[in-house]
CSV table of C-alpha atoms and ligand atoms in Angstrom, one decimal:
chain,number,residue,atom,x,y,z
A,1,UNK,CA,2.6,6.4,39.1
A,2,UNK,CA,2.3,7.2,35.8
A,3,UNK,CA,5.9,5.8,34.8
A,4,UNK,CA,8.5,4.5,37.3
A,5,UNK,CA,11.3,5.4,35.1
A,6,UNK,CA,10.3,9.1,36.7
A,7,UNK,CA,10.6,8.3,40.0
A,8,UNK,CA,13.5,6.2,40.5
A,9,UNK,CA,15.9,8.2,38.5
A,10,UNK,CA,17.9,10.2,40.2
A,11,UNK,CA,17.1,14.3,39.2
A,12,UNK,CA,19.3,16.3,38.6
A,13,UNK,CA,19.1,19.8,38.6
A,14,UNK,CA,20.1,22.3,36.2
A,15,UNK,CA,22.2,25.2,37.3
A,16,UNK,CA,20.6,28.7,35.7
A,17,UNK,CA,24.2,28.6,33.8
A,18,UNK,CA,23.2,25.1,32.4
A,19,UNK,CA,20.3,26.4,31.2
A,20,UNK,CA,21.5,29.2,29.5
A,21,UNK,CA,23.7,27.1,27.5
A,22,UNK,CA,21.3,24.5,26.8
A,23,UNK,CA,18.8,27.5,25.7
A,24,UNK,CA,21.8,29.1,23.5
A,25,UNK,CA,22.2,25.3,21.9
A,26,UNK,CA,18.6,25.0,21.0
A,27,UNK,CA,18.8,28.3,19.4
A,28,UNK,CA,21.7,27.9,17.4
A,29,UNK,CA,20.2,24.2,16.4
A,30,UNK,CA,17.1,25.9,15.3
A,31,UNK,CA,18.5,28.8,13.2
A,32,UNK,CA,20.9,25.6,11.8
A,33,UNK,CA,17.9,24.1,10.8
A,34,UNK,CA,16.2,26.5,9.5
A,35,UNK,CA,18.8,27.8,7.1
A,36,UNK,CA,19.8,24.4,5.9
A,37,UNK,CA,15.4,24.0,5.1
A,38,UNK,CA,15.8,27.1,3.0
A,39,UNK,CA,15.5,26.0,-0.9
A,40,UNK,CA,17.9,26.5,-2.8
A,41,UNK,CA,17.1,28.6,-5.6
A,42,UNK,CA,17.2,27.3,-9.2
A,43,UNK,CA,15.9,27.9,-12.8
A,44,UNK,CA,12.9,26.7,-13.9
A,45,UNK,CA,11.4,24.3,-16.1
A,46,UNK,CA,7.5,23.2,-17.5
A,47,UNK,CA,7.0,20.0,-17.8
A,48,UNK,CA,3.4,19.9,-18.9
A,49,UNK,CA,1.2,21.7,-16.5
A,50,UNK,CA,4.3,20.9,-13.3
A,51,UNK,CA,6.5,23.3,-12.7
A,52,UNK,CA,10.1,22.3,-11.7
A,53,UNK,CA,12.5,24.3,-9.7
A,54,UNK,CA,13.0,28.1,-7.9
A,55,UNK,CA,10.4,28.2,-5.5
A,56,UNK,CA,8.0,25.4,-7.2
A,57,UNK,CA,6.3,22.6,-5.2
A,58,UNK,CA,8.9,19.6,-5.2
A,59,UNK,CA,7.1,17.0,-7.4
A,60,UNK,CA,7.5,13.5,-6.8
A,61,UNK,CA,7.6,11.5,-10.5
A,62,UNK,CA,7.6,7.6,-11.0
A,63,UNK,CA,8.8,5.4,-13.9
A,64,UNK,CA,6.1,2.8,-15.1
A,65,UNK,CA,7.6,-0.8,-14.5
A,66,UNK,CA,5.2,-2.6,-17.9
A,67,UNK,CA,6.0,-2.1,-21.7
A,68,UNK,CA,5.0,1.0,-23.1
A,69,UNK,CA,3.9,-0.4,-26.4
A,70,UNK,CA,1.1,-2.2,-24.3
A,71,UNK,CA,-0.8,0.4,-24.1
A,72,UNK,CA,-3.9,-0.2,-21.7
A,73,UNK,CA,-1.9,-1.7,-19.0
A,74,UNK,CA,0.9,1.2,-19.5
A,75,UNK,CA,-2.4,3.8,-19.4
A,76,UNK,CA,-3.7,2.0,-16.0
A,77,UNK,CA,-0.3,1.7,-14.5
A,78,UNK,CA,-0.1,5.5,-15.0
A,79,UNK,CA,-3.8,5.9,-13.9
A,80,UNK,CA,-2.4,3.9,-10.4
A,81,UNK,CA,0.3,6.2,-10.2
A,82,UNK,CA,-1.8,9.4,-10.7
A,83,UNK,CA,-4.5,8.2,-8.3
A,84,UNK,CA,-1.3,7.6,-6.1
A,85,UNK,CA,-0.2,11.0,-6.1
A,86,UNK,CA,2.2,11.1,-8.6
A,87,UNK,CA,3.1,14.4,-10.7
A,88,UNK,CA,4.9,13.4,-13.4
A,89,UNK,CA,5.2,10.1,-14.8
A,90,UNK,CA,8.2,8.5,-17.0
A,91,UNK,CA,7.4,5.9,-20.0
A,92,UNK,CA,10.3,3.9,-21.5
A,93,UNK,CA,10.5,4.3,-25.6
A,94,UNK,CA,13.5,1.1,-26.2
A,95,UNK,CA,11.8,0.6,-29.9
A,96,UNK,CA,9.7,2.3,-31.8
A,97,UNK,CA,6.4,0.6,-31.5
A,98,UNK,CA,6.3,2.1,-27.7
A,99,UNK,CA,6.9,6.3,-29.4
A,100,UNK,CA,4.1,4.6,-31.9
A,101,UNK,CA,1.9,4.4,-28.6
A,102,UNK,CA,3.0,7.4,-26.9
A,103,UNK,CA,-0.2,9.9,-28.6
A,104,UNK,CA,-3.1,7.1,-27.6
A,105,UNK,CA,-1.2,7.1,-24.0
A,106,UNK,CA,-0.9,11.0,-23.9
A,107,UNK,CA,-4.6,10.8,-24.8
A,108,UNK,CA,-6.0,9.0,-22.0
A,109,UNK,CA,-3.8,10.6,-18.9
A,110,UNK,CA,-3.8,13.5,-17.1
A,111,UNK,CA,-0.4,13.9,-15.9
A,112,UNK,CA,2.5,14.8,-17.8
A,113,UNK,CA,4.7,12.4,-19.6
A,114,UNK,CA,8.3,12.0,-19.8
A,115,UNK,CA,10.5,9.7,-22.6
A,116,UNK,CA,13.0,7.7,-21.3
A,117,UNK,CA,15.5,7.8,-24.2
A,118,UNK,CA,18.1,5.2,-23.7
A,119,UNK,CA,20.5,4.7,-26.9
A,120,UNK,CA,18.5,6.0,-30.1
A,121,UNK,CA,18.2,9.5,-30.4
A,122,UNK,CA,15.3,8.6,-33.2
A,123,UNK,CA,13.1,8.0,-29.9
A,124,UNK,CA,13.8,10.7,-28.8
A,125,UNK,CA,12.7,12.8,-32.2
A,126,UNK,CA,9.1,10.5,-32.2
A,127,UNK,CA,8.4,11.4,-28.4
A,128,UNK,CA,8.7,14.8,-28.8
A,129,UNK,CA,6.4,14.6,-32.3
A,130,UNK,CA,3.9,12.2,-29.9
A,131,UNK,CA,3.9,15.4,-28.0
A,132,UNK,CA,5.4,14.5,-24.9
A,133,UNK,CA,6.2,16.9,-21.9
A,134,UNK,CA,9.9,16.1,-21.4
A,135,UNK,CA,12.6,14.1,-22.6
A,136,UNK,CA,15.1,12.1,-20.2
A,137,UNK,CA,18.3,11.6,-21.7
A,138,UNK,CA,22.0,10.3,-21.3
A,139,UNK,CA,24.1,11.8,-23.9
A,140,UNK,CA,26.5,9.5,-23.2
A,141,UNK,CA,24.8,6.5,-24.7
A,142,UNK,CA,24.0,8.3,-27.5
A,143,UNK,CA,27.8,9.2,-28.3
A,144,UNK,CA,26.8,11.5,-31.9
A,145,UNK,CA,27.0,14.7,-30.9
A,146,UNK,CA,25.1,15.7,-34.3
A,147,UNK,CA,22.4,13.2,-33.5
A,148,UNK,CA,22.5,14.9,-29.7
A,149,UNK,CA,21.9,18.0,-31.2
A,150,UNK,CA,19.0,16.8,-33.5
A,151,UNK,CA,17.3,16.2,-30.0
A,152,UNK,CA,18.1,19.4,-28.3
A,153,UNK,CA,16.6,21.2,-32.0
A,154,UNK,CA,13.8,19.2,-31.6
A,155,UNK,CA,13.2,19.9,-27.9
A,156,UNK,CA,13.8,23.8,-28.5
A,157,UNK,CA,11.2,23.9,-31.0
A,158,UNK,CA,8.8,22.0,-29.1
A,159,UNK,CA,9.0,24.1,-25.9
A,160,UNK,CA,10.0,21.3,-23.8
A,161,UNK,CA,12.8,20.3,-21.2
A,162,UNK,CA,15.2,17.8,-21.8
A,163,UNK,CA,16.5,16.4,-18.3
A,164,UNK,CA,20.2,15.3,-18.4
A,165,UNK,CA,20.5,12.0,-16.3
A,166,UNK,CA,24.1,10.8,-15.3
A,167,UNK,CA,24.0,6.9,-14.1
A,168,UNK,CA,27.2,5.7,-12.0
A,169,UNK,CA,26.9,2.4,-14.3
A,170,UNK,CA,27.2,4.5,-17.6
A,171,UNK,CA,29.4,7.5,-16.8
A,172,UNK,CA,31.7,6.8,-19.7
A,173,UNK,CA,31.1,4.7,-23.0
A,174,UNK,CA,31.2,0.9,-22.0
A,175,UNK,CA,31.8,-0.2,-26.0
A,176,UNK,CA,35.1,1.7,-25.5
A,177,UNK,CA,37.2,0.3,-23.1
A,178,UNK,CA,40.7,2.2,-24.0
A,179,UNK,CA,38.4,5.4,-23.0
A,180,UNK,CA,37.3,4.4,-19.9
A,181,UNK,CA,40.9,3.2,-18.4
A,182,UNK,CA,42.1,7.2,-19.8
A,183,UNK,CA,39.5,8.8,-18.2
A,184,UNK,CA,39.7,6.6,-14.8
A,185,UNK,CA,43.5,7.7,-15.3
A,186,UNK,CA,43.2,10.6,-15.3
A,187,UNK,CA,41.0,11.5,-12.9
A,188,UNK,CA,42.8,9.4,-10.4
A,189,UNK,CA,45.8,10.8,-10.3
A,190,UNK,CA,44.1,14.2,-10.4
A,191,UNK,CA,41.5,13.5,-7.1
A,192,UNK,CA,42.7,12.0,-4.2
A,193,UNK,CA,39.0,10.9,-3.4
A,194,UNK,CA,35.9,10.6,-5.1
A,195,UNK,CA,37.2,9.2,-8.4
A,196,UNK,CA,34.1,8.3,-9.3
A,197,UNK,CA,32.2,11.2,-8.2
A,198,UNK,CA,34.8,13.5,-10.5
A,199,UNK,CA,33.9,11.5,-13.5
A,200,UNK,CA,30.5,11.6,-13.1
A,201,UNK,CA,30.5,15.8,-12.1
A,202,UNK,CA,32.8,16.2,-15.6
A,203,UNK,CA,30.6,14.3,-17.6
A,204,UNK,CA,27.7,16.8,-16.6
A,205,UNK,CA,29.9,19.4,-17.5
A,206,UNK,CA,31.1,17.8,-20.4
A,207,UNK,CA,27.0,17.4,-21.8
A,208,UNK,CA,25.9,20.9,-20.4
A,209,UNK,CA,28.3,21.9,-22.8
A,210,UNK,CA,26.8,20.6,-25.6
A,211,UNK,CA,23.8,22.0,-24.5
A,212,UNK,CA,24.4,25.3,-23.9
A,213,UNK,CA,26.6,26.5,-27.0
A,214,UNK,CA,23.2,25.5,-28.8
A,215,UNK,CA,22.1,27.8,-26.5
A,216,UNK,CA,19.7,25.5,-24.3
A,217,UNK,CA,18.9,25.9,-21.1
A,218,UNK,CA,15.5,24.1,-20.5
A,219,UNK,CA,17.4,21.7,-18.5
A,220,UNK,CA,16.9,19.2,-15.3
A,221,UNK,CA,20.3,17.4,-13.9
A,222,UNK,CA,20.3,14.2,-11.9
A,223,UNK,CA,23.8,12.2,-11.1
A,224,UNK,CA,22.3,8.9,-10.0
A,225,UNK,CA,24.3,6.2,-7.7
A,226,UNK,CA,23.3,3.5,-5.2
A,227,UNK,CA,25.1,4.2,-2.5
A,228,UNK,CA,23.6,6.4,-0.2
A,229,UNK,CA,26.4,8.7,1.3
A,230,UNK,CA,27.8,9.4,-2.8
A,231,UNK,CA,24.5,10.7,-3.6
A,232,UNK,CA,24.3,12.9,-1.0
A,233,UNK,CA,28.1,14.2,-2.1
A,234,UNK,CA,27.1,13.9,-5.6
A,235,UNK,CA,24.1,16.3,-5.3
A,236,UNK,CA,25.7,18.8,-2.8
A,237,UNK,CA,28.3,19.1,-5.5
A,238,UNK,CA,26.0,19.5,-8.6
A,239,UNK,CA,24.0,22.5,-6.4
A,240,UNK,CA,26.9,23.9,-5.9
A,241,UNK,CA,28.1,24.3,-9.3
A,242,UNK,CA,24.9,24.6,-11.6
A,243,UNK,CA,21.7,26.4,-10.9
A,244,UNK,CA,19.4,23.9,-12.9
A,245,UNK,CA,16.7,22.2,-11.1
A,246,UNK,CA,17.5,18.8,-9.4
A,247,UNK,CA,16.0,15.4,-9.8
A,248,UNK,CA,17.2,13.3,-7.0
A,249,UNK,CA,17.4,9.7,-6.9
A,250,UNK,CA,19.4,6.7,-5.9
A,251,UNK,CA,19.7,4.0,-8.5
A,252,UNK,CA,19.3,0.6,-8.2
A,253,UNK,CA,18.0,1.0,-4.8
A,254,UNK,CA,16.5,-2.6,-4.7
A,255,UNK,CA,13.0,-3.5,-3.0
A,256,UNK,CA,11.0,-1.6,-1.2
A,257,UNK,CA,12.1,-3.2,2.1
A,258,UNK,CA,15.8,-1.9,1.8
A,259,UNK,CA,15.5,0.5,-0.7
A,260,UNK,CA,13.1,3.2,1.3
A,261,UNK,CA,15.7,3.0,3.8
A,262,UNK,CA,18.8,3.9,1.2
A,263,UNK,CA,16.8,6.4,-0.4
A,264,UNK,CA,15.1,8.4,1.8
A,265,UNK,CA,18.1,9.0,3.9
A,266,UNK,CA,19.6,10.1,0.9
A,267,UNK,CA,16.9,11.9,-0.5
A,268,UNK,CA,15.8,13.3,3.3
A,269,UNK,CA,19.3,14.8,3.8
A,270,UNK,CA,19.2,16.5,0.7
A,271,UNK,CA,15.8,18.0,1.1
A,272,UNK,CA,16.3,19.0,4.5
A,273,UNK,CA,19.7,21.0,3.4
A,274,UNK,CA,17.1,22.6,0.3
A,275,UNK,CA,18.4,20.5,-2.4
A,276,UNK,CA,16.0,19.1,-4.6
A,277,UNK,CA,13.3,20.0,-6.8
A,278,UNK,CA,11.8,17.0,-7.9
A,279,UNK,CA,11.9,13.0,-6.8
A,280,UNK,CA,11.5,9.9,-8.0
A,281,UNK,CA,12.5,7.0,-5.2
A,282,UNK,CA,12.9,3.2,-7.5
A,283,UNK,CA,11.9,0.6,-5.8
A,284,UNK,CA,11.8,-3.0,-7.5
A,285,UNK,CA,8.5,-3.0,-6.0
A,286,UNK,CA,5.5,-2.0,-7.5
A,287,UNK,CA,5.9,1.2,-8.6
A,288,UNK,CA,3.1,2.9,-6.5
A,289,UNK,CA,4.9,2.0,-3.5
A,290,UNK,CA,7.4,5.2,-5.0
A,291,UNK,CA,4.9,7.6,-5.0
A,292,UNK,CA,3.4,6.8,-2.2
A,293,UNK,CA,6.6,6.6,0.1
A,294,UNK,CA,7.7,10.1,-2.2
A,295,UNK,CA,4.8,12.0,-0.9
A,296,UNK,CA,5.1,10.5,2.9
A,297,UNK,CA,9.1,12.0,2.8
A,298,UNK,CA,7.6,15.5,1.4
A,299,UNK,CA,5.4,15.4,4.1
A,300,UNK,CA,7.5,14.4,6.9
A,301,UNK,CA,10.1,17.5,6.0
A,302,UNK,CA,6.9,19.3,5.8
A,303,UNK,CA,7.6,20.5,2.4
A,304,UNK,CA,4.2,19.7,0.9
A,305,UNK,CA,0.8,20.0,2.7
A,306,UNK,CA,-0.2,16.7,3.6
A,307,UNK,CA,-3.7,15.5,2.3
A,308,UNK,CA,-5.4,12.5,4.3
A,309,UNK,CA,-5.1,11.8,7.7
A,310,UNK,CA,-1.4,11.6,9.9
A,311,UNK,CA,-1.2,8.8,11.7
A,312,UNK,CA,1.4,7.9,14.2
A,313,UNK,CA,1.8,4.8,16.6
A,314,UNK,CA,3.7,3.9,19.2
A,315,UNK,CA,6.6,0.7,18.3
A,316,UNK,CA,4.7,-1.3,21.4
A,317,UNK,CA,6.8,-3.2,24.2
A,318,UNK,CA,6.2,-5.7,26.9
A,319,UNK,CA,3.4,-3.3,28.4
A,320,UNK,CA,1.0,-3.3,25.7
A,321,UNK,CA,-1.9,-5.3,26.2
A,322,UNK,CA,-4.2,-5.0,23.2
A,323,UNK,CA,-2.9,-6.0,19.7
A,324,UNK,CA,-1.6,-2.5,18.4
A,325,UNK,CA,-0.5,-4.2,15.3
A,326,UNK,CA,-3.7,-5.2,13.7
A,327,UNK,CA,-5.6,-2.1,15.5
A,328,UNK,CA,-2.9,0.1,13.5
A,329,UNK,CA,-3.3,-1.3,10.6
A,330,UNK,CA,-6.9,-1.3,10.7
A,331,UNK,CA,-7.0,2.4,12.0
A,332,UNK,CA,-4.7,3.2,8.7
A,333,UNK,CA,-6.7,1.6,6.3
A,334,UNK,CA,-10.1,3.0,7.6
A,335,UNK,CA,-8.6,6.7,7.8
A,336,UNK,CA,-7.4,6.2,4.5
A,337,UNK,CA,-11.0,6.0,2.8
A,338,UNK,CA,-12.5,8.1,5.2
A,339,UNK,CA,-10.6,10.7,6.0
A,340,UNK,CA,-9.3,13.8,3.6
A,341,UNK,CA,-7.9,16.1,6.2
A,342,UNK,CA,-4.6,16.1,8.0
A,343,UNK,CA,-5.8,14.9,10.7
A,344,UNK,CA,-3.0,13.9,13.0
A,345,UNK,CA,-4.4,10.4,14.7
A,346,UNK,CA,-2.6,8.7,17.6
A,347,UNK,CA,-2.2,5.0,18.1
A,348,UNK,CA,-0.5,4.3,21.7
A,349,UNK,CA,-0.5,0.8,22.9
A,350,UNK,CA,-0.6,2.3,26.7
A,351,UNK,CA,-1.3,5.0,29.4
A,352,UNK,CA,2.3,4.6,30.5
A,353,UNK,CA,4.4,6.9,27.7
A,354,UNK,CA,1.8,7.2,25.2
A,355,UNK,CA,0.2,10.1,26.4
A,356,UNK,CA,3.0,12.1,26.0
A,357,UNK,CA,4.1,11.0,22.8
A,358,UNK,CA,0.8,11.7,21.4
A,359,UNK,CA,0.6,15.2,22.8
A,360,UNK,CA,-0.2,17.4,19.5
A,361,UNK,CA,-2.3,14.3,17.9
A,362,UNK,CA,-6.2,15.9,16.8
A,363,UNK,CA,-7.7,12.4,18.1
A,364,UNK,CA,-5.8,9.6,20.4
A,365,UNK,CA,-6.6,6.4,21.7
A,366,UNK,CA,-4.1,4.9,24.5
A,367,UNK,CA,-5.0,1.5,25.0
A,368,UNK,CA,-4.2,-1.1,27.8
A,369,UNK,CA,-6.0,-4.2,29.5
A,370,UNK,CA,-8.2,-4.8,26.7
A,371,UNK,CA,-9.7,-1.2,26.7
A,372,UNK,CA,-8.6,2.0,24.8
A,373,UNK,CA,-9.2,5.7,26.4
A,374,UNK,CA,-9.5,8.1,23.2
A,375,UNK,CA,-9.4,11.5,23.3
A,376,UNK,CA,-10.5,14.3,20.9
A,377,UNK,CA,-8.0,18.1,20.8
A,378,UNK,CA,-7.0,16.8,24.4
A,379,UNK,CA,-10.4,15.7,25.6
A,380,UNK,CA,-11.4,12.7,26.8
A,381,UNK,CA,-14.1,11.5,25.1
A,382,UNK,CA,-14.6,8.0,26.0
A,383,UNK,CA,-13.1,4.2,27.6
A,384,UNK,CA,-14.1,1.7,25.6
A,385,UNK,CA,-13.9,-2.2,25.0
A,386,UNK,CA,-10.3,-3.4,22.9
A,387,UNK,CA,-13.1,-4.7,20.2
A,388,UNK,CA,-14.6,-1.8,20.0
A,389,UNK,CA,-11.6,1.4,19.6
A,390,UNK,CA,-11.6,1.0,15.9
A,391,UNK,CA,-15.4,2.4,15.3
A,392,UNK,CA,-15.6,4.3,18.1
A,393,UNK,CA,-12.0,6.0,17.1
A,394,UNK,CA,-13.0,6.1,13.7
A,395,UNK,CA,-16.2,8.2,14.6
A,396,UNK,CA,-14.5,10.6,16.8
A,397,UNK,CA,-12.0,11.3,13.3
A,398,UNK,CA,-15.1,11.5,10.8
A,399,UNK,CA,-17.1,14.0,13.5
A,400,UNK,CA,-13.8,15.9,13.7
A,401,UNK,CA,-13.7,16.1,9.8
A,402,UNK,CA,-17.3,17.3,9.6
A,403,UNK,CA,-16.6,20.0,12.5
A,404,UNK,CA,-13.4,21.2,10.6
A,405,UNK,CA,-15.2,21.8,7.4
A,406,UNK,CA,-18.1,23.4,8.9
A,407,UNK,CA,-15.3,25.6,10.5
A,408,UNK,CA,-16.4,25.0,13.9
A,409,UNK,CA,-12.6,24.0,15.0
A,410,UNK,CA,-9.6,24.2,13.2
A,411,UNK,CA,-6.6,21.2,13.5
A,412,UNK,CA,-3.7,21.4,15.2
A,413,UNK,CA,-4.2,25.1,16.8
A,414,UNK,CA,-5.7,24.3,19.8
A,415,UNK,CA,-3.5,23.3,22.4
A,416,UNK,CA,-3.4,19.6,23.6
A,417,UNK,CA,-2.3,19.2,26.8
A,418,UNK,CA,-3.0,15.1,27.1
A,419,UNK,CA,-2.8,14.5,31.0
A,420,UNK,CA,-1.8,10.9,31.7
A,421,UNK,CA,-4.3,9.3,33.3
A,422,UNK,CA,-3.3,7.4,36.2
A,423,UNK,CA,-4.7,4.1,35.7
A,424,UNK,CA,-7.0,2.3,32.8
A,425,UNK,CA,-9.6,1.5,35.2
A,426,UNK,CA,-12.5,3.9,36.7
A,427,UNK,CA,-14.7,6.4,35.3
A,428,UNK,CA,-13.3,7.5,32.3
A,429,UNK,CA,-16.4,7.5,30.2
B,501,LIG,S1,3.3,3.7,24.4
B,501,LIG,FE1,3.7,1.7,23.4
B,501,LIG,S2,5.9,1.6,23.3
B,501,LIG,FE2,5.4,3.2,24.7
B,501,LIG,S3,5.4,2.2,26.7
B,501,LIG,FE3,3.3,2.2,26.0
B,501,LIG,S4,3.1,0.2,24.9
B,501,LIG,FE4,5.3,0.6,25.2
């Protein structure tokens, strides 16, 4: 039998009542779904040749991790990050010999450049004369609202968007400590939850106002913390209340190995309720480990059209008998330089569930006592040796490829129905 889980369960079946209601629940599920996908609408800005916001792409922006004022390895980290996928890319500009590099760096990328402005607003007033796309700014650690709105001039007459970033670890001015204990006071006994969240939602409001009575609104917002679940509240709060474009993004999320997990259930739940118009994930990783795991969550919510083959693989369990591990890894890396269509490419370590959790895959291999049965848009194509699934698999993708750009088949629309085979053995050749 194909799996004994099937026949030693006990079946149980469904009255047509049962159904009904189970068909009613899918239903409601689905329209659930659906409406929570739908984007939320919001302004736009230009940054460079990106648009951000209303019905724009979400882009997916990194922050290079070198010294700008170095300017060939800050050119190639932003060349890694472009070749990477990345949209937009942010420089920091602490001192003035990085804006001194910012037009020889402008010069020799493609993708737009933002200026991370920390506490002089005279970095801000170079990078926009080096001609950058977009400034990033807290205007809380600037604290002169006369040299605030020197930037916000400057920005105007340059065309270009200014994005208002609020950090959980600088909502209020850390050299005053008198004005931190008032505010915390205050909005304590005013909330009974989210004391921090309050703070962090009126200091938006307190710097949009500074903005607008100049009578800007080329604006992005972002309300960064590193907790997970206050993100999610944070930015369901901020699309409530403002229709400017959103960058999302969880501070501090730490490495790669934790951090994806923190941010892209943050980041995910947004998306999938239509919050969101542009990303950055932070790893303290190498930074094209963002970009890469940025475009991977756009694709997964099916938001952007993936480019490069899908693959998917089973977790593997006491009935695999080839080693799925290295044959997955190997798979990846070959589809990666070979393949430049979505593709969706199946890696199952046996006949037993595999088959059905590969149903929809363009190309599958199930493998099992040292042999792998692949199969091509639900054809079996061939039974072959454990060492030799990765060419043979890898063949079956690139002749799929060439078929699908000479238009002879199209991905994905013809139905897979992927019968289990009984056994490895036999004549499946
Ligand atoms: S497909 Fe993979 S995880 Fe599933 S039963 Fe087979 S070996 Fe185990």
């Amino acid at each position: 039998m194909v799996s004994d889980v099937t026949t030693t369960q006990p079946r149980r079946l469904l009255g047509l009542r049962q159904m009904e209601e189970i068909s009613r629940l899918v239903l409601i599920l689905r329209l659930i779904y659906n409406a929570q996908m739908q984007r939320r609408q919001t302004r736009q800005i230009q940054v460079g040749n990106v648009t951000i916001g209303g019905d724009a792409p979400i882009s997916v922006q990194s922050m290079t991790a070198g010294y700008t004022h170095d300017i060939d390895e800050c050119v190639a980290e932003i060349h890694r990050l472009t070749n990477a996928g990345a949209d937009i890319v942010r420089v920091a500009v602490p001192e003035k010999k990085d804006t001194a590099a910012l037009p020889e760096i402008i010069s020799q990328v493609s993708v737009p450049i933002v200026a991370d402005v920390h506490f002089h607003f005279k970095r801000a007033l170079e990078s926009i004369e080096a001609g950058v796309q977009k400034i990033r700014l807290n205007p809380g650690n600037i604290g002169d609202i006369e040299q605030v709105n020197a930037v916000i001039d400057a920005c105007k007459d340059a065309r270009i968007p200014i994005r208002i970033g609020v950090n959980e670890g600088s909502v209020v001015e850390r050299k005053d400590k008198q004005k931190r204990q008032e505010e915390l006071a205050s909005f304590f006994s005013d909330r009974k939850q989210g004391h921090l969240l309050a703070m962090m939602i009126a200091k938006v409001e307190e710097y949009l106002e500074i903005f607008e009575s100049r009578d800007f609104h080329d604006i992005c917002l972002s309300a960064k913390l590193m907790d997970a679940r206050l993100v999610i509240d944070i930015y369901q709060e901020l699309s409530k209340r403002f229709d400017y474009p959103l960058h999302l993004g969880v501070t501090h999320a730490g490495p790669r190995e934790t951090g994806s997990i923190r941010s892209i259930s943050a980041l995910g739940s947004l998306l999938s309720q239509g919050i969101g118009d542009t990303i950055r994930i932070s790893y303290a990783s190498d930074t094209v480990y963002e970009v890469e795991d940025g475009i991977e969550l756009l694709n997964c919510l099916n938001l952007r059209t993936r480019i490069g083959a899908e693959l998917i693989a089973c977790p593997s369990c006491g009935r695999i008998q080839v080693d799925l591990f290295k044959l997955v890894d190997d798979v990846r890396k070959q589809l990666e330089n070979e393949i430049d269509i979505p593709i969706k490419v199946a890696v199952m370590g046996c006949v037993v569930n595999g088959p059905g959790e590969a149903e929809g895959a363009d190309v599958a291999v199930f493998a099992g006592d040292r042999k792998g049965i692949i199969y091509v848009q639900g054809e079996r194509v061939a039974n072959v040796k454990e060492d030799e699934i990765l060419d043979r698999l890898l063949l079956e993708c690139k002749t799929l490829q060439e078929r699908v750009q000479k238009g002879e088949t199209t991905l994905g629309e013809k139905a897979v129905t992927i019968v289990a085979p009984i056994t490895i053995e036999g004549n499946h050749t």
